[in-house]
Amino acid sequence: MSPRKYGLNGNSVDSEDSSKPFLKDRERFYDILRHEIARRKRLQYLVIFPWTILAASIPFILVGAGLLVQDAKNIRIPTTIYSPAQHVIKYGPVTFNGGFDKSNKTPYQGYPNEANNQAWEALYNFGVIEVPRSEAAKLVNTTMPVPEDPTQYVVELDVFHELHCLNHLRKMAWGVDMGVDTSNETEVDAFHEHMDHCIDSLRQSLMCSADVSTIHWLWDDDDKIYKADPRTIHMCRNFDAIRDWAFARRARPNDRTTYVSDPLQNGKTRW
């Protein structure tokens, strides 16, 4: 028979009854402990999970950033082919003259006459220039030395060639006598070949530059229709700066019938 236990008040206390509060406290303690462990696990999960996702995403972020950089590179203006005039290039907005306003014609418009012919020729008639060997060595297209001074080389900026072609087409469009002997078939064929060259050269140049400036449309109250307005703003290279640079380097008269060996080309200076 188990000994009877007595409480503080002298009353007998059964051992099972006396252990119940302790058991309840212990169960409550373990419940709290379990909840605390679960809470800490949830907290760790909430803290660690975002960093895990971020770490897993880094490779994809880097790949995406690389693609964006690559796309950005693709839309940048690429490095230009070397030109001895590239350091004088400047840009600025220019509003084009539509040419339809009779009161606001440019000096280059109208039937060919002494004034506008001179204006046209002043744009390009010094187009052939000389550059030193140090600059000629950087050219992507090799050229010829000047016979009178083989340390200098002959080049022409393409813009002046294009203006030369356009001036010839202008005169032809106005029906100006181009000095071609129409009775000489060879001379006529050579002239047509020259004009065909000029037209296609200008086509290639226009497609190469591919000006994406926008022509806008305006409402015409008189004709009750909206019309294209060619008075548009373009971002242009400063032609005057390029012309001044070229004029200061215009080529001297030289003997084009004299062959000069070029050290830059190891003798490969033939057509």
PDB file of C-alpha atoms in Angstrom:
ATOM      1  CA  MET A   1       0.000   0.000   0.000  1.00  0.00           C
ATOM      2  CA  SER A   2       1.427   3.342  -1.037  1.00  0.00           C
ATOM      3  CA  PRO A   3       2.029   5.837   1.688  1.00  0.00           C
ATOM      4  CA  ARG A   4      -0.425   8.668   1.827  1.00  0.00           C
ATOM      5  CA  LYS A   5       0.923  12.157   1.291  1.00  0.00           C
ATOM      6  CA  TYR A   6      -0.349  15.206   3.105  1.00  0.00           C
ATOM      7  CA  GLY A   7      -0.658  18.696   1.857  1.00  0.00           C
ATOM      8  CA  LEU A   8       0.357  21.872   3.636  1.00  0.00           C
ATOM      9  CA  ASN A   9      -3.043  22.158   5.234  1.00  0.00           C
ATOM     10  CA  GLY A  10      -2.713  18.676   6.757  1.00  0.00           C
ATOM     11  CA  ASN A  11      -5.204  17.100   4.434  1.00  0.00           C
ATOM     12  CA  SER A  12      -4.192  14.005   2.662  1.00  0.00           C
ATOM     13  CA  VAL A  13      -3.307  14.433  -1.055  1.00  0.00           C
ATOM     14  CA  ASP A  14      -3.387  11.663  -3.563  1.00  0.00           C
ATOM     15  CA  SER A  15      -0.066  11.372  -5.496  1.00  0.00           C
ATOM     16  CA  GLU A  16      -1.826  11.294  -8.894  1.00  0.00           C
ATOM     17  CA  ASP A  17      -3.822  14.403  -8.045  1.00  0.00           C
ATOM     18  CA  SER A  18      -0.714  16.227  -6.913  1.00  0.00           C
ATOM     19  CA  SER A  19       1.108  15.510 -10.190  1.00  0.00           C
ATOM     20  CA  LYS A  20      -1.607  16.906 -12.482  1.00  0.00           C
ATOM     21  CA  PRO A  21      -0.609  20.608 -12.193  1.00  0.00           C
ATOM     22  CA  PHE A  22       2.995  19.700 -12.929  1.00  0.00           C
ATOM     23  CA  LEU A  23       1.988  17.678 -15.972  1.00  0.00           C
ATOM     24  CA  LYS A  24      -0.156  20.515 -17.252  1.00  0.00           C
ATOM     25  CA  ASP A  25       2.676  22.989 -16.796  1.00  0.00           C
ATOM     26  CA  ARG A  26       5.062  20.671 -18.593  1.00  0.00           C
ATOM     27  CA  GLU A  27       2.649  20.199 -21.474  1.00  0.00           C
ATOM     28  CA  ARG A  28       2.131  23.954 -21.672  1.00  0.00           C
ATOM     29  CA  PHE A  29       5.907  24.440 -21.712  1.00  0.00           C
ATOM     30  CA  TYR A  30       6.333  21.968 -24.556  1.00  0.00           C
ATOM     31  CA  ASP A  31       3.461  23.571 -26.452  1.00  0.00           C
ATOM     32  CA  ILE A  32       5.115  26.965 -26.121  1.00  0.00           C
ATOM     33  CA  LEU A  33       8.453  25.464 -27.128  1.00  0.00           C
ATOM     34  CA  ARG A  34       6.925  23.809 -30.180  1.00  0.00           C
ATOM     35  CA  HIS A  35       5.224  27.070 -31.209  1.00  0.00           C
ATOM     36  CA  GLU A  36       8.467  29.005 -30.722  1.00  0.00           C
ATOM     37  CA  ILE A  37      10.439  26.510 -32.812  1.00  0.00           C
ATOM     38  CA  ALA A  38       7.790  26.652 -35.530  1.00  0.00           C
ATOM     39  CA  ARG A  39       7.770  30.464 -35.372  1.00  0.00           C
ATOM     40  CA  ARG A  40      11.556  30.631 -35.718  1.00  0.00           C
ATOM     41  CA  LYS A  41      11.472  28.228 -38.641  1.00  0.00           C
ATOM     42  CA  ARG A  42       8.865  30.397 -40.345  1.00  0.00           C
ATOM     43  CA  LEU A  43      10.980  33.479 -39.646  1.00  0.00           C
ATOM     44  CA  GLN A  44      14.078  31.791 -41.041  1.00  0.00           C
ATOM     45  CA  TYR A  45      12.075  30.755 -44.108  1.00  0.00           C
ATOM     46  CA  LEU A  46      10.818  34.296 -44.631  1.00  0.00           C
ATOM     47  CA  VAL A  47      14.348  35.683 -44.312  1.00  0.00           C
ATOM     48  CA  ILE A  48      16.215  33.038 -46.279  1.00  0.00           C
ATOM     49  CA  PHE A  49      13.682  32.388 -49.065  1.00  0.00           C
ATOM     50  CA  PRO A  50      13.900  35.847 -50.735  1.00  0.00           C
ATOM     51  CA  TRP A  51      17.698  35.711 -50.691  1.00  0.00           C
ATOM     52  CA  THR A  52      17.574  32.211 -52.167  1.00  0.00           C
ATOM     53  CA  ILE A  53      15.303  33.452 -54.959  1.00  0.00           C
ATOM     54  CA  LEU A  54      17.570  36.445 -55.538  1.00  0.00           C
ATOM     55  CA  ALA A  55      20.675  34.262 -55.676  1.00  0.00           C
ATOM     56  CA  ALA A  56      18.977  31.911 -58.110  1.00  0.00           C
ATOM     57  CA  SER A  57      17.880  34.873 -60.246  1.00  0.00           C
ATOM     58  CA  ILE A  58      21.312  36.497 -60.522  1.00  0.00           C
ATOM     59  CA  PRO A  59      22.418  34.439 -63.566  1.00  0.00           C
ATOM     60  CA  PHE A  60      19.188  35.347 -65.368  1.00  0.00           C
ATOM     61  CA  ILE A  61      19.550  38.996 -64.375  1.00  0.00           C
ATOM     62  CA  LEU A  62      23.108  39.056 -65.691  1.00  0.00           C
ATOM     63  CA  VAL A  63      22.065  37.414 -68.944  1.00  0.00           C
ATOM     64  CA  GLY A  64      19.205  39.873 -69.334  1.00  0.00           C
ATOM     65  CA  ALA A  65      21.466  42.809 -68.585  1.00  0.00           C
ATOM     66  CA  GLY A  66      23.934  41.508 -71.130  1.00  0.00           C
ATOM     67  CA  LEU A  67      21.204  41.327 -73.748  1.00  0.00           C
ATOM     68  CA  LEU A  68      20.107  44.867 -72.943  1.00  0.00           C
ATOM     69  CA  VAL A  69      23.662  46.123 -73.244  1.00  0.00           C
ATOM     70  CA  GLN A  70      24.017  44.257 -76.511  1.00  0.00           C
ATOM     71  CA  ASP A  71      20.793  45.824 -77.787  1.00  0.00           C
ATOM     72  CA  ALA A  72      22.047  49.234 -76.701  1.00  0.00           C
ATOM     73  CA  LYS A  73      25.269  48.639 -78.587  1.00  0.00           C
ATOM     74  CA  ASN A  74      23.303  47.661 -81.648  1.00  0.00           C
ATOM     75  CA  ILE A  75      21.445  50.974 -81.776  1.00  0.00           C
ATOM     76  CA  ARG A  76      24.457  53.152 -81.177  1.00  0.00           C
ATOM     77  CA  ILE A  77      26.115  54.881 -84.090  1.00  0.00           C
ATOM     78  CA  PRO A  78      29.041  52.614 -84.938  1.00  0.00           C
ATOM     79  CA  THR A  79      32.593  53.835 -85.161  1.00  0.00           C
ATOM     80  CA  THR A  80      32.906  55.617 -88.483  1.00  0.00           C
ATOM     81  CA  ILE A  81      35.338  54.586 -91.169  1.00  0.00           C
ATOM     82  CA  TYR A  82      38.353  56.811 -90.815  1.00  0.00           C
ATOM     83  CA  SER A  83      38.309  60.113 -92.664  1.00  0.00           C
ATOM     84  CA  PRO A  84      40.947  62.838 -92.340  1.00  0.00           C
ATOM     85  CA  ALA A  85      38.049  65.277 -91.910  1.00  0.00           C
ATOM     86  CA  GLN A  86      36.296  63.437 -89.085  1.00  0.00           C
ATOM     87  CA  HIS A  87      37.674  65.719 -86.375  1.00  0.00           C
ATOM     88  CA  VAL A  88      35.946  68.777 -87.879  1.00  0.00           C
ATOM     89  CA  ILE A  89      32.490  67.199 -87.915  1.00  0.00           C
ATOM     90  CA  LYS A  90      29.941  69.143 -85.899  1.00  0.00           C
ATOM     91  CA  TYR A  91      26.184  68.657 -85.676  1.00  0.00           C
ATOM     92  CA  GLY A  92      23.323  71.098 -85.458  1.00  0.00           C
ATOM     93  CA  PRO A  93      19.597  71.407 -86.295  1.00  0.00           C
ATOM     94  CA  VAL A  94      18.781  72.817 -89.729  1.00  0.00           C
ATOM     95  CA  THR A  95      15.326  73.681 -91.083  1.00  0.00           C
ATOM     96  CA  PHE A  96      15.101  72.698 -94.728  1.00  0.00           C
ATOM     97  CA  ASN A  97      13.744  75.154 -97.267  1.00  0.00           C
ATOM     98  CA  GLY A  98      10.831  73.605 -99.128  1.00  0.00           C
ATOM     99  CA  GLY A  99      11.632  75.523-102.295  1.00  0.00           C
ATOM    100  CA  PHE A 100       8.001  76.078-103.297  1.00  0.00           C
ATOM    101  CA  ASP A 101       7.732  79.620-101.974  1.00  0.00           C
ATOM    102  CA  LYS A 102       8.641  81.909-104.877  1.00  0.00           C
ATOM    103  CA  SER A 103       9.552  84.666-102.447  1.00  0.00           C
ATOM    104  CA  ASN A 104      11.964  82.437-100.528  1.00  0.00           C
ATOM    105  CA  LYS A 105      14.076  80.587-103.089  1.00  0.00           C
ATOM    106  CA  THR A 106      17.611  79.471-102.244  1.00  0.00           C
ATOM    107  CA  PRO A 107      20.607  80.754-104.260  1.00  0.00           C
ATOM    108  CA  TYR A 108      20.852  77.304-105.854  1.00  0.00           C
ATOM    109  CA  GLN A 109      17.377  77.269-107.421  1.00  0.00           C
ATOM    110  CA  GLY A 110      16.047  78.452-110.748  1.00  0.00           C
ATOM    111  CA  TYR A 111      17.107  78.148-114.343  1.00  0.00           C
ATOM    112  CA  PRO A 112      20.907  77.862-114.558  1.00  0.00           C
ATOM    113  CA  ASN A 113      22.530  81.271-114.802  1.00  0.00           C
ATOM    114  CA  GLU A 114      25.869  82.795-113.929  1.00  0.00           C
ATOM    115  CA  ALA A 115      24.910  83.492-110.306  1.00  0.00           C
ATOM    116  CA  ASN A 116      23.503  80.111-109.340  1.00  0.00           C
ATOM    117  CA  ASN A 117      26.121  78.265-111.408  1.00  0.00           C
ATOM    118  CA  GLN A 118      28.843  79.985-109.393  1.00  0.00           C
ATOM    119  CA  ALA A 119      26.986  79.229-106.159  1.00  0.00           C
ATOM    120  CA  TRP A 120      26.865  75.545-107.051  1.00  0.00           C
ATOM    121  CA  GLU A 121      30.489  75.322-108.114  1.00  0.00           C
ATOM    122  CA  ALA A 122      31.601  77.090-104.933  1.00  0.00           C
ATOM    123  CA  LEU A 123      30.205  74.126-103.012  1.00  0.00           C
ATOM    124  CA  TYR A 124      32.567  71.561-104.474  1.00  0.00           C
ATOM    125  CA  ASN A 125      35.059  72.834-107.049  1.00  0.00           C
ATOM    126  CA  PHE A 126      37.959  72.441-104.571  1.00  0.00           C
ATOM    127  CA  GLY A 127      36.854  68.934-103.576  1.00  0.00           C
ATOM    128  CA  VAL A 128      40.128  67.189-104.426  1.00  0.00           C
ATOM    129  CA  ILE A 129      42.484  67.672-101.484  1.00  0.00           C
ATOM    130  CA  GLU A 130      45.889  66.573-100.238  1.00  0.00           C
ATOM    131  CA  VAL A 131      46.578  64.737 -96.989  1.00  0.00           C
ATOM    132  CA  PRO A 132      49.949  63.744 -95.470  1.00  0.00           C
ATOM    133  CA  ARG A 133      51.195  60.169 -95.541  1.00  0.00           C
ATOM    134  CA  SER A 134      50.413  59.734 -91.834  1.00  0.00           C
ATOM    135  CA  GLU A 135      46.717  60.289 -92.583  1.00  0.00           C
ATOM    136  CA  ALA A 136      46.762  58.381 -95.865  1.00  0.00           C
ATOM    137  CA  ALA A 137      48.042  55.348 -93.963  1.00  0.00           C
ATOM    138  CA  LYS A 138      44.771  55.264 -91.976  1.00  0.00           C
ATOM    139  CA  LEU A 139      42.493  55.256 -95.018  1.00  0.00           C
ATOM    140  CA  VAL A 140      40.447  52.118 -95.610  1.00  0.00           C
ATOM    141  CA  ASN A 141      40.760  52.776 -99.361  1.00  0.00           C
ATOM    142  CA  THR A 142      44.314  53.327-100.488  1.00  0.00           C
ATOM    143  CA  THR A 143      45.092  56.269-102.745  1.00  0.00           C
ATOM    144  CA  MET A 144      47.898  57.765-104.841  1.00  0.00           C
ATOM    145  CA  PRO A 145      50.772  60.052-103.841  1.00  0.00           C
ATOM    146  CA  VAL A 146      51.036  63.478-105.425  1.00  0.00           C
ATOM    147  CA  PRO A 147      53.703  63.214-108.176  1.00  0.00           C
ATOM    148  CA  GLU A 148      55.139  66.609-107.258  1.00  0.00           C
ATOM    149  CA  ASP A 149      55.382  65.643-103.572  1.00  0.00           C
ATOM    150  CA  PRO A 150      55.061  61.902-102.812  1.00  0.00           C
ATOM    151  CA  THR A 151      54.709  62.606 -99.089  1.00  0.00           C
ATOM    152  CA  GLN A 152      51.242  64.018 -99.850  1.00  0.00           C
ATOM    153  CA  TYR A 153      48.289  61.953-101.083  1.00  0.00           C
ATOM    154  CA  VAL A 154      45.245  62.789-103.188  1.00  0.00           C
ATOM    155  CA  VAL A 155      41.731  62.188-101.826  1.00  0.00           C
ATOM    156  CA  GLU A 156      38.270  63.625-102.339  1.00  0.00           C
ATOM    157  CA  LEU A 157      35.516  63.823 -99.741  1.00  0.00           C
ATOM    158  CA  ASP A 158      32.489  62.093-101.208  1.00  0.00           C
ATOM    159  CA  VAL A 159      30.107  64.943-100.417  1.00  0.00           C
ATOM    160  CA  PHE A 160      31.876  67.106-103.000  1.00  0.00           C
ATOM    161  CA  HIS A 161      31.646  64.362-105.620  1.00  0.00           C
ATOM    162  CA  GLU A 162      27.915  64.059-104.926  1.00  0.00           C
ATOM    163  CA  LEU A 163      27.404  67.800-105.298  1.00  0.00           C
ATOM    164  CA  HIS A 164      29.300  67.699-108.592  1.00  0.00           C
ATOM    165  CA  CYS A 165      26.944  64.955-109.812  1.00  0.00           C
ATOM    166  CA  LEU A 166      23.844  66.768-108.608  1.00  0.00           C
ATOM    167  CA  ASN A 167      24.899  69.967-110.356  1.00  0.00           C
ATOM    168  CA  HIS A 168      25.239  68.109-113.658  1.00  0.00           C
ATOM    169  CA  LEU A 169      21.810  66.544-113.196  1.00  0.00           C
ATOM    170  CA  ARG A 170      20.379  69.981-112.372  1.00  0.00           C
ATOM    171  CA  LYS A 171      21.635  71.416-115.639  1.00  0.00           C
ATOM    172  CA  MET A 172      20.420  68.410-117.591  1.00  0.00           C
ATOM    173  CA  ALA A 173      16.959  68.685-116.005  1.00  0.00           C
ATOM    174  CA  TRP A 174      16.719  72.309-117.154  1.00  0.00           C
ATOM    175  CA  GLY A 175      17.711  71.322-120.683  1.00  0.00           C
ATOM    176  CA  VAL A 176      21.016  73.167-120.624  1.00  0.00           C
ATOM    177  CA  ASP A 177      23.455  72.400-123.434  1.00  0.00           C
ATOM    178  CA  MET A 178      25.993  70.134-121.753  1.00  0.00           C
ATOM    179  CA  GLY A 179      28.497  70.507-124.572  1.00  0.00           C
ATOM    180  CA  VAL A 180      27.968  66.980-125.858  1.00  0.00           C
ATOM    181  CA  ASP A 181      28.456  66.385-129.554  1.00  0.00           C
ATOM    182  CA  THR A 182      25.227  64.549-130.300  1.00  0.00           C
ATOM    183  CA  SER A 183      26.594  63.417-133.645  1.00  0.00           C
ATOM    184  CA  ASN A 184      29.346  61.496-131.869  1.00  0.00           C
ATOM    185  CA  GLU A 185      27.879  58.258-130.584  1.00  0.00           C
ATOM    186  CA  THR A 186      30.882  57.511-128.390  1.00  0.00           C
ATOM    187  CA  GLU A 187      30.662  60.931-126.732  1.00  0.00           C
ATOM    188  CA  VAL A 188      26.917  60.597-126.211  1.00  0.00           C
ATOM    189  CA  ASP A 189      27.331  57.151-124.663  1.00  0.00           C
ATOM    190  CA  ALA A 190      30.064  58.452-122.348  1.00  0.00           C
ATOM    191  CA  PHE A 191      27.810  61.315-121.237  1.00  0.00           C
ATOM    192  CA  HIS A 192      24.887  58.986-120.529  1.00  0.00           C
ATOM    193  CA  GLU A 193      27.199  56.649-118.639  1.00  0.00           C
ATOM    194  CA  HIS A 194      28.415  59.578-116.540  1.00  0.00           C
ATOM    195  CA  MET A 195      24.855  60.675-115.746  1.00  0.00           C
ATOM    196  CA  ASP A 196      23.841  57.104-114.948  1.00  0.00           C
ATOM    197  CA  HIS A 197      26.809  56.878-112.591  1.00  0.00           C
ATOM    198  CA  CYS A 198      25.768  60.130-110.903  1.00  0.00           C
ATOM    199  CA  ILE A 199      22.160  59.054-110.412  1.00  0.00           C
ATOM    200  CA  ASP A 200      23.089  55.726-108.882  1.00  0.00           C
ATOM    201  CA  SER A 201      25.835  57.260-106.758  1.00  0.00           C
ATOM    202  CA  LEU A 202      23.297  59.655-105.252  1.00  0.00           C
ATOM    203  CA  ARG A 203      20.860  56.790-104.727  1.00  0.00           C
ATOM    204  CA  GLN A 204      23.475  54.836-102.790  1.00  0.00           C
ATOM    205  CA  SER A 205      24.415  57.872-100.729  1.00  0.00           C
ATOM    206  CA  LEU A 206      20.797  58.618 -99.805  1.00  0.00           C
ATOM    207  CA  MET A 207      20.163  55.024 -98.841  1.00  0.00           C
ATOM    208  CA  CYS A 208      23.415  54.915 -96.875  1.00  0.00           C
ATOM    209  CA  SER A 209      22.584  57.972 -94.774  1.00  0.00           C
ATOM    210  CA  ALA A 210      18.854  57.066 -94.667  1.00  0.00           C
ATOM    211  CA  ASP A 211      17.654  60.333 -93.135  1.00  0.00           C
ATOM    212  CA  VAL A 212      14.769  59.491 -90.798  1.00  0.00           C
ATOM    213  CA  SER A 213      13.772  63.087 -90.066  1.00  0.00           C
ATOM    214  CA  THR A 214      10.002  63.380 -90.357  1.00  0.00           C
ATOM    215  CA  ILE A 215       8.030  65.389 -92.912  1.00  0.00           C
ATOM    216  CA  HIS A 216       4.896  66.755 -91.270  1.00  0.00           C
ATOM    217  CA  TRP A 217       1.495  67.572 -92.727  1.00  0.00           C
ATOM    218  CA  LEU A 218      -0.516  70.780 -92.391  1.00  0.00           C
ATOM    219  CA  TRP A 219      -4.057  71.778 -93.276  1.00  0.00           C
ATOM    220  CA  ASP A 220      -4.456  74.098 -96.272  1.00  0.00           C
ATOM    221  CA  ASP A 221      -7.525  76.281 -95.819  1.00  0.00           C
ATOM    222  CA  ASP A 222      -7.456  77.436 -99.443  1.00  0.00           C
ATOM    223  CA  ASP A 223      -7.406  73.990-101.028  1.00  0.00           C
ATOM    224  CA  LYS A 224      -9.292  72.302 -98.170  1.00  0.00           C
ATOM    225  CA  ILE A 225      -6.790  69.492 -97.871  1.00  0.00           C
ATOM    226  CA  TYR A 226      -3.792  68.683 -95.698  1.00  0.00           C
ATOM    227  CA  LYS A 227      -0.441  68.769 -97.446  1.00  0.00           C
ATOM    228  CA  ALA A 228       3.091  67.637 -96.742  1.00  0.00           C
ATOM    229  CA  ASP A 229       5.252  70.494 -95.484  1.00  0.00           C
ATOM    230  CA  PRO A 230       8.905  70.002 -96.512  1.00  0.00           C
ATOM    231  CA  ARG A 231      10.092  72.736 -94.136  1.00  0.00           C
ATOM    232  CA  THR A 232      11.349  70.127 -91.696  1.00  0.00           C
ATOM    233  CA  ILE A 233      14.065  70.182 -89.052  1.00  0.00           C
ATOM    234  CA  HIS A 234      17.020  67.856 -89.593  1.00  0.00           C
ATOM    235  CA  MET A 235      20.096  67.132 -87.498  1.00  0.00           C
ATOM    236  CA  CYS A 236      22.896  67.951 -89.933  1.00  0.00           C
ATOM    237  CA  ARG A 237      26.638  67.950 -90.125  1.00  0.00           C
ATOM    238  CA  ASN A 238      28.025  71.447 -90.387  1.00  0.00           C
ATOM    239  CA  PHE A 239      28.797  71.638 -94.095  1.00  0.00           C
ATOM    240  CA  ASP A 240      30.592  74.979 -93.828  1.00  0.00           C
ATOM    241  CA  ALA A 241      33.101  73.546 -91.342  1.00  0.00           C
ATOM    242  CA  ILE A 242      33.837  70.612 -93.657  1.00  0.00           C
ATOM    243  CA  ARG A 243      34.076  72.863 -96.714  1.00  0.00           C
ATOM    244  CA  ASP A 244      36.438  75.280 -94.973  1.00  0.00           C
ATOM    245  CA  TRP A 245      38.644  72.410 -93.853  1.00  0.00           C
ATOM    246  CA  ALA A 246      38.783  70.972 -97.374  1.00  0.00           C
ATOM    247  CA  PHE A 247      39.357  74.351 -99.010  1.00  0.00           C
ATOM    248  CA  ALA A 248      42.459  74.876 -96.854  1.00  0.00           C
ATOM    249  CA  ARG A 249      43.792  71.525 -98.125  1.00  0.00           C
ATOM    250  CA  ARG A 250      42.793  71.763-101.786  1.00  0.00           C
ATOM    251  CA  ALA A 251      45.154  69.903-104.072  1.00  0.00           C
ATOM    252  CA  ARG A 252      47.709  71.695-106.210  1.00  0.00           C
ATOM    253  CA  PRO A 253      47.641  71.139-109.987  1.00  0.00           C
ATOM    254  CA  ASN A 254      49.418  67.850-110.592  1.00  0.00           C
ATOM    255  CA  ASP A 255      50.412  65.565-113.417  1.00  0.00           C
ATOM    256  CA  ARG A 256      47.989  62.656-113.289  1.00  0.00           C
ATOM    257  CA  THR A 257      49.843  60.874-116.078  1.00  0.00           C
ATOM    258  CA  THR A 258      52.897  60.277-113.895  1.00  0.00           C
ATOM    259  CA  TYR A 259      52.978  57.021-111.925  1.00  0.00           C
ATOM    260  CA  VAL A 260      54.443  57.214-108.423  1.00  0.00           C
ATOM    261  CA  SER A 261      55.281  54.111-106.403  1.00  0.00           C
ATOM    262  CA  ASP A 262      53.667  54.237-102.986  1.00  0.00           C
ATOM    263  CA  PRO A 263      55.482  52.776 -99.944  1.00  0.00           C
ATOM    264  CA  LEU A 264      52.144  52.383 -98.158  1.00  0.00           C
ATOM    265  CA  GLN A 265      50.926  49.923-100.763  1.00  0.00           C
ATOM    266  CA  ASN A 266      54.149  48.097-101.571  1.00  0.00           C
ATOM    267  CA  GLY A 267      53.808  49.032-105.209  1.00  0.00           C
ATOM    268  CA  LYS A 268      50.102  48.064-105.454  1.00  0.00           C
ATOM    269  CA  THR A 269      48.843  51.375-106.771  1.00  0.00           C
ATOM    270  CA  ARG A 270      47.290  50.208-110.018  1.00  0.00           C
ATOM    271  CA  TRP A 271      43.610  50.152-111.016  1.00  0.00           C
TER     272      TRP A 271
END
